[in-house]
C-alpha positions as CSV (number, residue, x, y, z in Angstrom):
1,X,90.0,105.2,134.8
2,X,91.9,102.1,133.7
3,X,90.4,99.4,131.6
4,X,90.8,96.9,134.1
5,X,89.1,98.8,137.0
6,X,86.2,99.6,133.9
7,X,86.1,96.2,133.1
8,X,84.8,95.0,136.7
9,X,83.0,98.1,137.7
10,X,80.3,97.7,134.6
11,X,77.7,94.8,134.5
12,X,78.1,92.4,131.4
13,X,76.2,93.0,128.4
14,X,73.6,90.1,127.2
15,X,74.3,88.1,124.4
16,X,73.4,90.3,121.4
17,X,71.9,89.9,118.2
18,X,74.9,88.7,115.3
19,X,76.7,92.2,113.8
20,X,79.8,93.7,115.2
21,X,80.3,95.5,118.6
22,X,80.5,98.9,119.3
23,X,83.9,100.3,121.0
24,X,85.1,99.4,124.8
25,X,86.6,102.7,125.8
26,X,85.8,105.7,125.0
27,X,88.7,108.2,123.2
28,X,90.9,110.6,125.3
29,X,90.6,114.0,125.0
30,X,93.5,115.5,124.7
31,X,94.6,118.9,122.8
32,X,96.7,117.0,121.1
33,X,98.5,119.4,118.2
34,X,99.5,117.8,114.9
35,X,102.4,115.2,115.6
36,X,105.6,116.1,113.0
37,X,107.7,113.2,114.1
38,X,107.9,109.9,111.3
39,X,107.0,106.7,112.4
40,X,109.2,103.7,112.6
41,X,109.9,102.3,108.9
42,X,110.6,99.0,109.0
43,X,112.2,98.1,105.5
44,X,112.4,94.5,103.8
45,X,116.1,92.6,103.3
46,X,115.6,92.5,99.7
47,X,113.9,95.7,98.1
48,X,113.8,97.1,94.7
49,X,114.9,100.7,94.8
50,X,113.0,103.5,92.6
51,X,114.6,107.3,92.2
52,X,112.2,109.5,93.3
53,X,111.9,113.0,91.4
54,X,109.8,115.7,91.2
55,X,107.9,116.7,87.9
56,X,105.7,118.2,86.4
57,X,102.3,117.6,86.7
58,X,99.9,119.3,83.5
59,X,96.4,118.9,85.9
60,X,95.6,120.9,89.7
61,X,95.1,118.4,92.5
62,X,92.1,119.2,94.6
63,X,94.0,118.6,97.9
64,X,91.7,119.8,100.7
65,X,92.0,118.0,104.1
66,X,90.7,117.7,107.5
67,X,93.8,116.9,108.9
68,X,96.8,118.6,106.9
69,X,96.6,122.3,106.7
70,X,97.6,122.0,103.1
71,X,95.8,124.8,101.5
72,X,96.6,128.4,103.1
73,X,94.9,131.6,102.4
74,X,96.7,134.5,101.3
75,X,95.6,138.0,101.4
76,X,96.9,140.7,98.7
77,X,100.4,141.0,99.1
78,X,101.5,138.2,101.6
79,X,103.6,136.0,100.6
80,X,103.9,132.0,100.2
81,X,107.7,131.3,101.7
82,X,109.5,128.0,100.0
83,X,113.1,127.1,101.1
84,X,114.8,130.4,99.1
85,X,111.7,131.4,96.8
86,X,109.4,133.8,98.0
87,X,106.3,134.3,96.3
88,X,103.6,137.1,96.4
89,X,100.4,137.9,95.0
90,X,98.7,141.2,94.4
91,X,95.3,142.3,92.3
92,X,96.1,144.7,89.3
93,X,93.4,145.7,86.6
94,X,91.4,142.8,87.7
95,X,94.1,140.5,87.2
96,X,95.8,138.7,89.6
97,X,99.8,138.8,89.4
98,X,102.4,136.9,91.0
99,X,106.0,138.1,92.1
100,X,108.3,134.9,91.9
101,X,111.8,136.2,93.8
102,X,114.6,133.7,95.0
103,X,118.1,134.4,95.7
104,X,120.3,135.2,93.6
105,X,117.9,135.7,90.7
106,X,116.3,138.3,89.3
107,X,112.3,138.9,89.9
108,X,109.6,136.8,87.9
109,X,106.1,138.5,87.0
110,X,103.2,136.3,85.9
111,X,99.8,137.3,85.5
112,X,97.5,134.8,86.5
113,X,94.7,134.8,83.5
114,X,92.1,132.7,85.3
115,X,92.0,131.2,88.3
116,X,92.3,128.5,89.2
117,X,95.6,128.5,87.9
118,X,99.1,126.4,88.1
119,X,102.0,128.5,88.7
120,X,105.2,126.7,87.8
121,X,108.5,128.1,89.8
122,X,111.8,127.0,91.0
123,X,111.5,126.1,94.4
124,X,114.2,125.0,97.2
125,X,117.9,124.8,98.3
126,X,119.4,126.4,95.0
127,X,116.5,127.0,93.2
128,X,116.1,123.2,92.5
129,X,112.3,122.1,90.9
130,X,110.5,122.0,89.4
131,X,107.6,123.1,91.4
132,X,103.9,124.1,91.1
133,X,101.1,126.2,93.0
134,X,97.7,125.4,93.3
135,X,96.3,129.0,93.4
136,X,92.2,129.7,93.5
137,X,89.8,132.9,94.4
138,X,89.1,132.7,98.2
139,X,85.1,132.6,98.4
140,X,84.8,136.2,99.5
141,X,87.1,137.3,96.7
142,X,89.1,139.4,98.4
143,X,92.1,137.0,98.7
144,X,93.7,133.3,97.4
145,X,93.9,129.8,98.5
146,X,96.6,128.7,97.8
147,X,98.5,125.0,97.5
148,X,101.4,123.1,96.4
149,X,99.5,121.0,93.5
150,X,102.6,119.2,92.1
151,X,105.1,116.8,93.9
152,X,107.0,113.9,93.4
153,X,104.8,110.5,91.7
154,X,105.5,108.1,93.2
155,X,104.7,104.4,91.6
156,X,102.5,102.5,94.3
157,X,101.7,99.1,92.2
158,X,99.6,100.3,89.2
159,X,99.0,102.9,90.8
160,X,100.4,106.2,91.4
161,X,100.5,108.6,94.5
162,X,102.2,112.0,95.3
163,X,104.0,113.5,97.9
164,X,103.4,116.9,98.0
165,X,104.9,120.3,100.2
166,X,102.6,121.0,103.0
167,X,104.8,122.3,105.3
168,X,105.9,125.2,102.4
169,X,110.0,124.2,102.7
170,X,110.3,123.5,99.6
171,X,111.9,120.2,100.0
172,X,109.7,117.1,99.1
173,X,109.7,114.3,101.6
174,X,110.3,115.7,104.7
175,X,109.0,115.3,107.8
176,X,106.0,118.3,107.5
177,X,104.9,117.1,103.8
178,X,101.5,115.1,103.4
179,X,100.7,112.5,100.3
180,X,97.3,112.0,98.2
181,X,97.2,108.8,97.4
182,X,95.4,106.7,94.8
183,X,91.5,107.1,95.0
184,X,91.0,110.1,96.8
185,X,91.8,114.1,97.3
186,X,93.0,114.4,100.9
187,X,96.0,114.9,102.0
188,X,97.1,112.8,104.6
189,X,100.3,113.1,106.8
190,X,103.5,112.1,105.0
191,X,105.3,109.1,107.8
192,X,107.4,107.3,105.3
193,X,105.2,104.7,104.2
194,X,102.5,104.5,101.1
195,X,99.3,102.2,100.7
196,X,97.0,100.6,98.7
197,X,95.1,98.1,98.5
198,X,97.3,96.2,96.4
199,X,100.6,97.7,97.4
200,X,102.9,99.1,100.0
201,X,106.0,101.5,100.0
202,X,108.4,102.8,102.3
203,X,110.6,105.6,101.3
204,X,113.7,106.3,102.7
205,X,117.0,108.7,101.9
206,X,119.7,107.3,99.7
207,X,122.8,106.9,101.6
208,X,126.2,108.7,100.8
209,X,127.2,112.0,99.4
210,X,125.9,114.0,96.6
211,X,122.5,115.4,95.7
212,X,119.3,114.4,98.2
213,X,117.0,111.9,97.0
214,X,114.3,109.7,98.5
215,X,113.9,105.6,97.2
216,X,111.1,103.5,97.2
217,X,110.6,100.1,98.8
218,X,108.4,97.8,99.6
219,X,106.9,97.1,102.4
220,X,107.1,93.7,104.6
221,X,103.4,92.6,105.2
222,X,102.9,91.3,108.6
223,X,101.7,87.7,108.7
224,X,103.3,87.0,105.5
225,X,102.2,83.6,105.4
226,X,98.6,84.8,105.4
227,X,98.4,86.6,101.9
228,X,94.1,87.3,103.4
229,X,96.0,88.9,106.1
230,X,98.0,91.2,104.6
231,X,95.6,91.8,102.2
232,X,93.1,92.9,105.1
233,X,96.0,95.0,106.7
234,X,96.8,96.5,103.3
235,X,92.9,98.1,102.9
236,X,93.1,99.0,106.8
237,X,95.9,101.4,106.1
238,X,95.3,102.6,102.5
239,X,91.8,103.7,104.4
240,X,93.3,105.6,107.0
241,X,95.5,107.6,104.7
242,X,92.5,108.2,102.6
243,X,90.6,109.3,105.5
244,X,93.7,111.7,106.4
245,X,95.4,110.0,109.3
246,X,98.4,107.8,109.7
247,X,99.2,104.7,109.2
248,X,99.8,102.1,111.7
249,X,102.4,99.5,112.8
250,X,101.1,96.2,113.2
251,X,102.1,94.9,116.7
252,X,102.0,91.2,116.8
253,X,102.4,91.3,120.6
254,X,98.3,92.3,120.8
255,X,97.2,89.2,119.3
256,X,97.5,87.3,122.0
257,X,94.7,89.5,124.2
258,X,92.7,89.4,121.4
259,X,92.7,85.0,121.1
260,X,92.1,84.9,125.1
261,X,89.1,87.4,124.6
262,X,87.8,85.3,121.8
263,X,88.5,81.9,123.9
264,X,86.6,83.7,126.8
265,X,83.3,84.8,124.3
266,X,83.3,81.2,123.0
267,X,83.5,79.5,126.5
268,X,80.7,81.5,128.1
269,X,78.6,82.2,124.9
270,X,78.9,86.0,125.4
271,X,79.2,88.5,122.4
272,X,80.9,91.4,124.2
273,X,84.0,93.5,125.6
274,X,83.8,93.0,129.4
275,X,85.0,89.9,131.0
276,X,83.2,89.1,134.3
277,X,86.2,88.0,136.4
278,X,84.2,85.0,137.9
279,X,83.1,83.4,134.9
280,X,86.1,81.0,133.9
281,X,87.9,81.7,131.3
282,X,88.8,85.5,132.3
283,X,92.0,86.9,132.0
284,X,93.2,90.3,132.2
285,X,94.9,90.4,129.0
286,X,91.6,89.5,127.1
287,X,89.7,91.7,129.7
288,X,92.3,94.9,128.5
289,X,91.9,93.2,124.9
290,X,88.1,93.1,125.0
291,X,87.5,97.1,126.3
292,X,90.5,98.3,123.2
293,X,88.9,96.7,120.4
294,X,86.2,96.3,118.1
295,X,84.5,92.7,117.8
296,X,82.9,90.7,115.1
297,X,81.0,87.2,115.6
298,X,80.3,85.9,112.5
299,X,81.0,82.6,112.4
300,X,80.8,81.5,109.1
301,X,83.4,81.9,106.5
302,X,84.5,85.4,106.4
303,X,88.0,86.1,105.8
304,X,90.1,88.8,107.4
305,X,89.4,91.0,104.5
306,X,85.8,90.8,104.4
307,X,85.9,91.3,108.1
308,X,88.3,94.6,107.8
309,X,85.6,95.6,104.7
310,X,82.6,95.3,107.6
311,X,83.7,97.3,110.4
312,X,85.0,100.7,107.3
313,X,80.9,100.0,106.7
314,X,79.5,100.4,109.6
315,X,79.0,103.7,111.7
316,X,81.1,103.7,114.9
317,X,83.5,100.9,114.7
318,X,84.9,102.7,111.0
319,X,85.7,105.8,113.1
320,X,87.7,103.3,115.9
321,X,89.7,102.3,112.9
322,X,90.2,105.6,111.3
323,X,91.1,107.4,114.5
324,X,93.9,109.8,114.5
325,X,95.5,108.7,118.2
326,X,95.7,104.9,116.8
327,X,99.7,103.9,116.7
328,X,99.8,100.4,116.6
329,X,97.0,97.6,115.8
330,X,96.7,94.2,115.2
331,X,93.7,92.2,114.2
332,X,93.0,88.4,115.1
333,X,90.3,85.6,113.8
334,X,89.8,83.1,116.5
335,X,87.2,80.8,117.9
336,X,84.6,82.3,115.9
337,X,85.5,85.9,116.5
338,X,86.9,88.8,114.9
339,X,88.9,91.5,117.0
340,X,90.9,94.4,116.1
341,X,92.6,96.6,119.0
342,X,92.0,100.1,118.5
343,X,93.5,101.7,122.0
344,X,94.6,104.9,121.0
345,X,97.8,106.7,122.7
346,X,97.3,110.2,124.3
347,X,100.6,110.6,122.9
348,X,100.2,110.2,119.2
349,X,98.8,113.4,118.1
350,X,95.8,113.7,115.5
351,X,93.3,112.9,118.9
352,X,91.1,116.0,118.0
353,X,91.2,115.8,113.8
354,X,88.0,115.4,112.1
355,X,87.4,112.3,110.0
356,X,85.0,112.3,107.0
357,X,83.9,109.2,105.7
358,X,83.8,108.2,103.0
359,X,86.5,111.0,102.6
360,X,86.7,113.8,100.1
361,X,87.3,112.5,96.5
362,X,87.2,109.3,97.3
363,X,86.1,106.7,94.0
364,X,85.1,103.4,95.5
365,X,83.3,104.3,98.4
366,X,81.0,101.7,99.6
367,X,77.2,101.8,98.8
368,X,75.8,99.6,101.3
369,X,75.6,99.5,105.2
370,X,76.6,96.3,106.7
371,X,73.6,94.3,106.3
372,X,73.7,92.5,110.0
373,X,73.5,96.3,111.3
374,X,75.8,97.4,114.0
375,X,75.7,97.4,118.2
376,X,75.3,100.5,118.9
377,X,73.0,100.9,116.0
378,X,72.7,104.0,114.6
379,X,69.0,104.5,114.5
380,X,65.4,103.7,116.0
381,X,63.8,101.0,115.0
382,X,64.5,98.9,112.1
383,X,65.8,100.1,108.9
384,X,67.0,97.2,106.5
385,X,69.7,96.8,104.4
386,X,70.2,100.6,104.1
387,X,72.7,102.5,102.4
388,X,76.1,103.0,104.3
389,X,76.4,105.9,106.8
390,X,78.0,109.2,105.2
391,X,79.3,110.8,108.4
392,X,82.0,113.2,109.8
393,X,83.2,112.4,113.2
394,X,84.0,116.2,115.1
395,X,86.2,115.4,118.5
396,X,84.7,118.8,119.9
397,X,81.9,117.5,120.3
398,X,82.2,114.6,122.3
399,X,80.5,115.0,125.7
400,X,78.4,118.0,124.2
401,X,74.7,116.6,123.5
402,X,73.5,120.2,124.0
403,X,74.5,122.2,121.1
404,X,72.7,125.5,120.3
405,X,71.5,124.5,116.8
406,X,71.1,120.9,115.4
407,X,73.9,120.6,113.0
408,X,73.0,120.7,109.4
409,X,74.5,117.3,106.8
410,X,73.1,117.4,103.4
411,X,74.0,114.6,100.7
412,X,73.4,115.2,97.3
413,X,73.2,112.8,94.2
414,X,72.5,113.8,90.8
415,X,68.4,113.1,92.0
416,X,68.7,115.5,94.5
417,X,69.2,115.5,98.8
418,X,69.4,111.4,99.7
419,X,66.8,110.7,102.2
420,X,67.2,108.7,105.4
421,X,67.8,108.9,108.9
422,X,70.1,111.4,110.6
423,X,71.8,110.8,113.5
424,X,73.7,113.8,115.7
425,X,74.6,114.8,118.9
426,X,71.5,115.3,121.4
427,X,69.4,113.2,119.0
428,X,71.4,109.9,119.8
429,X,69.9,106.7,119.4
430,X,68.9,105.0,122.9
431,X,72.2,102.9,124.2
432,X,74.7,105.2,122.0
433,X,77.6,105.8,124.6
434,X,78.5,109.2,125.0
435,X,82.0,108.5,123.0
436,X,80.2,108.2,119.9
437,X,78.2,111.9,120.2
438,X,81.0,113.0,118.0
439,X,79.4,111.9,115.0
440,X,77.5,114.0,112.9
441,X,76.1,111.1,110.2
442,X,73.1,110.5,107.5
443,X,72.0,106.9,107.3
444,X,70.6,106.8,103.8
445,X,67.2,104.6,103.7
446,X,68.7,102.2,100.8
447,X,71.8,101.6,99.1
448,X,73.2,104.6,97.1
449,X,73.4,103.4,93.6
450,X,76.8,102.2,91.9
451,X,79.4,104.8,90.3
452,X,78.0,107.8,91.1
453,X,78.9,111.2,92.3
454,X,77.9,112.4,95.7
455,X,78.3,115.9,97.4
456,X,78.2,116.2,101.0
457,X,78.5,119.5,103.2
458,X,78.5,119.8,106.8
459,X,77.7,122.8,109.2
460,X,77.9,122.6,112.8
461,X,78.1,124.9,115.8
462,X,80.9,124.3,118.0
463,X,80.4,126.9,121.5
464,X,83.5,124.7,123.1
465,X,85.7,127.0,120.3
466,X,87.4,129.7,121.4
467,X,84.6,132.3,121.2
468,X,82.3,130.0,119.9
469,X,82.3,129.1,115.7
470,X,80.8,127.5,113.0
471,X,82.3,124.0,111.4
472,X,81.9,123.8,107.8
473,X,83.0,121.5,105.7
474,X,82.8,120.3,101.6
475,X,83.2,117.1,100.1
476,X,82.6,114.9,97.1
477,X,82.9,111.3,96.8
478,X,81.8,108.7,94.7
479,X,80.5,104.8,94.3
480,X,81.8,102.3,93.4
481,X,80.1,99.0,92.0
């Protein structure tokens, strides 16, 4: 159903209570498999160009991820494939050994003393690397995981990230590759571009003959004349790749929706998404605006930042923000409202990943839910100034309040399990729209305390799996001030 057609069909919501909205539309379901293709780099006029190289790195990157299948398990005697180098693994004496064979060489043994270990090879066209393996006990023993832990730093401010060989070619920075970037151990989808909150990169290939190599740039910012801005769209995608998805292009052609939906709130005091088409003020651009976005009202003196800081603490607007269809975005403060479209695009692949936040490895992660709460809210009842929701949104399970076990979220701090309120599918709050049963969440009762380490594991049963499964998932995270 289109959002227009939506839009008139539903009654208008009353005025509601100060806090941000929940989504408009719900997200398509789609099978969508994991998009290869790069997004559109748009580079600066002047940049400062950086050589990027591989080498060495002396510790193992924990690079587990929702999104990129990074880490592959590898039974006795199979063998991890890397442009020319093959590499196998077998148990001997209850040792485990690995056979290192590229072309035109002669065969390498190693013997693995303890796992896990960092095996250091040659890797890609002509045996150039260096290159390393990230290579553990698989829980059952029986077999490895295995990884590529080292890659090419990258400088991202004072920062540094690293893009590392998920697609096994043995060629860093190519299309298949992912990036863990500063802050946190997932690995999200390599698309040309780096964030952080204080910095953004582009790479792209040097021009002209001789050896490949990839150089850094920076990024344009869009609204450069609003430094809050930038700074707001900066976190957005520094988030998302810390969350494991893509980032996004910042199309300035949405703004315009948003300000008529924000003009339309203003004029008929109405906190909402739909526009009643005889109330004056309605247009169908802020209509289509108002169903593909999530709103804020708070009418004092936020700034974009603090407003892109809000919805990453809530429940279901974060996961509008983090989703994996989201292409393009842009994000508007006007007439007392702030609006960020969040449409996503059947087209853009990642529609069915899982998102964890906060995500795996993560060091800042935010300790507080947003204090005005949230519409939708997340629980029964009132629950004040609690801490901020530690969920894992599962696509699967949209549409599926009826599962054959509740699922099972535990969060542990060094005190032990965190109490508070837990929120699922089939136990949703009253006036949760079905496109938020994805989430599988724990609302802690107060704020978790500053700078510590959390562990967080997830089991779920999912029947709409081929033959039925279990989800399970690990993760760590921690604090920050």
């Amino acid at each position: 159903m289109d959002q227009e057609r939506r839009a008139a069909d539903r009654p208008s919501r009353p005025a509601a209570a100060p806090g941000p909205e929940g989504p408009g539309p719900s997200f398509p379901r789609a099978a969508a498999a994991l998009a290869a293709a790069l997004l559109p780099l748009h580079l600066p006029e002047h940049s400062r160009p950086w050589r990027l190289t591989a080498k060495p790195r002396v510790e193992l990157i924990d690079c587990r991820s929702l999104t990129v299948k990074h880490e592959v398990p590898l039974a006795e005697g199979a063998a991890w494939k890397l442009g020319e180098t093959e590499v196998s693994f077998s148990l001997e004496r209850e040792k485990w050994t690995a056979r290192v064979r590229a072309s035109g060489a002669s065969e390498r043994t190693v013997t693995l003393s303890k796992l896990p270990s960092l095996l250091e090879i040659e890797a890609g066209p002509g045996g150039r690397g260096p290159y390393g393996l990230s290579v553990r006990a698989s829980a059952d023993g029986k077999g490895l995981l295995v990884s590529s832990a080292q890659g090419a730093p990258v400088p991202l401010g004072k920062e540094t990230a690293l893009v590392v060989d998920s697609d096994r070619d043995g060629v860093l920075g190519s299309a298949g590759d992912g990036v863990v970037v500063p802050g946190v151990r997932t690995v999200a989808p390599f698309a040309g571009e780096l964030w952080h909150r204080d910095a953004a990169a582009g790479l792209r290939r040097a021009d002209g003959g001789g050896p490949e190599e990839w150089l850094l740039f920076d990024l344009p910012m869009p609204c450069p004349e609003n430094g809050d801005h930038a700074a707001a769209w900066r976190l957005v995608q520094w988030r998302r790749q810390q969350a494991g998805m893509r980032p996004l292009r910042y199309d300035a052609a949405l703004e315009d929706g948003l300000r008529k939906h924000a003009s339309y709130c203003r004029r008929n005091s109405f906190r909402g998404h739909e526009e009643d088409r005889a109330r004056q003020g309605f247009t169908p651009e802020g209509a289509e605006a108002g169903l593909g976005s999530v709103l804020n009202y708070p009418f004092g003196s936020s700034t974009f930042l603090q407003e892109a800081e809000v919805q990453l603490s809530t429940l279901y607007h974060r996961n509008q923000v983090l989703a994996g269809g989201l292409v393009r975005s842009a994000m508007v403060r006007h007439e007392g409202m702030f609006g960020m479209r969040t449409s996503t695009d059947p087209e853009a692949g990642l529609l069915e990943a899982a998102v964890a936040f906060p995500p795996h490895g993560m060091e800042d992660a935010p300790r507080r839910f947003h204090p005005d709460g949230e519409i939708p809210a997340p629980w029964e009842g009132s629950l004040r100034n609690p801490g901020v929701a530690v969920s894992i949104l599962l696509p699967a399970l949209h549409w599926n309040p009826d599962l054959p076990s509740p699922p099972e979220l535990v969060v542990e701090g060094p005190r032990g399990p965190v109490a508070g309120r837990f929120h699922h599918p089939g136990r949703a709050p009253k006036g949760v729209p079905k496109d938020n049963f994805g989430n599988v969440a724990l609302v802690p009762s107060e704020p978790l305390p500053p700078l510590t380490l959390f562990q967080a594991r997830v089991r779920v049963a999912l029947p709409e799996l081929e033959g039925g499964g279990t989800f399970e998932y690990r993760w760590e995270f921690t604090t920050g001030r």
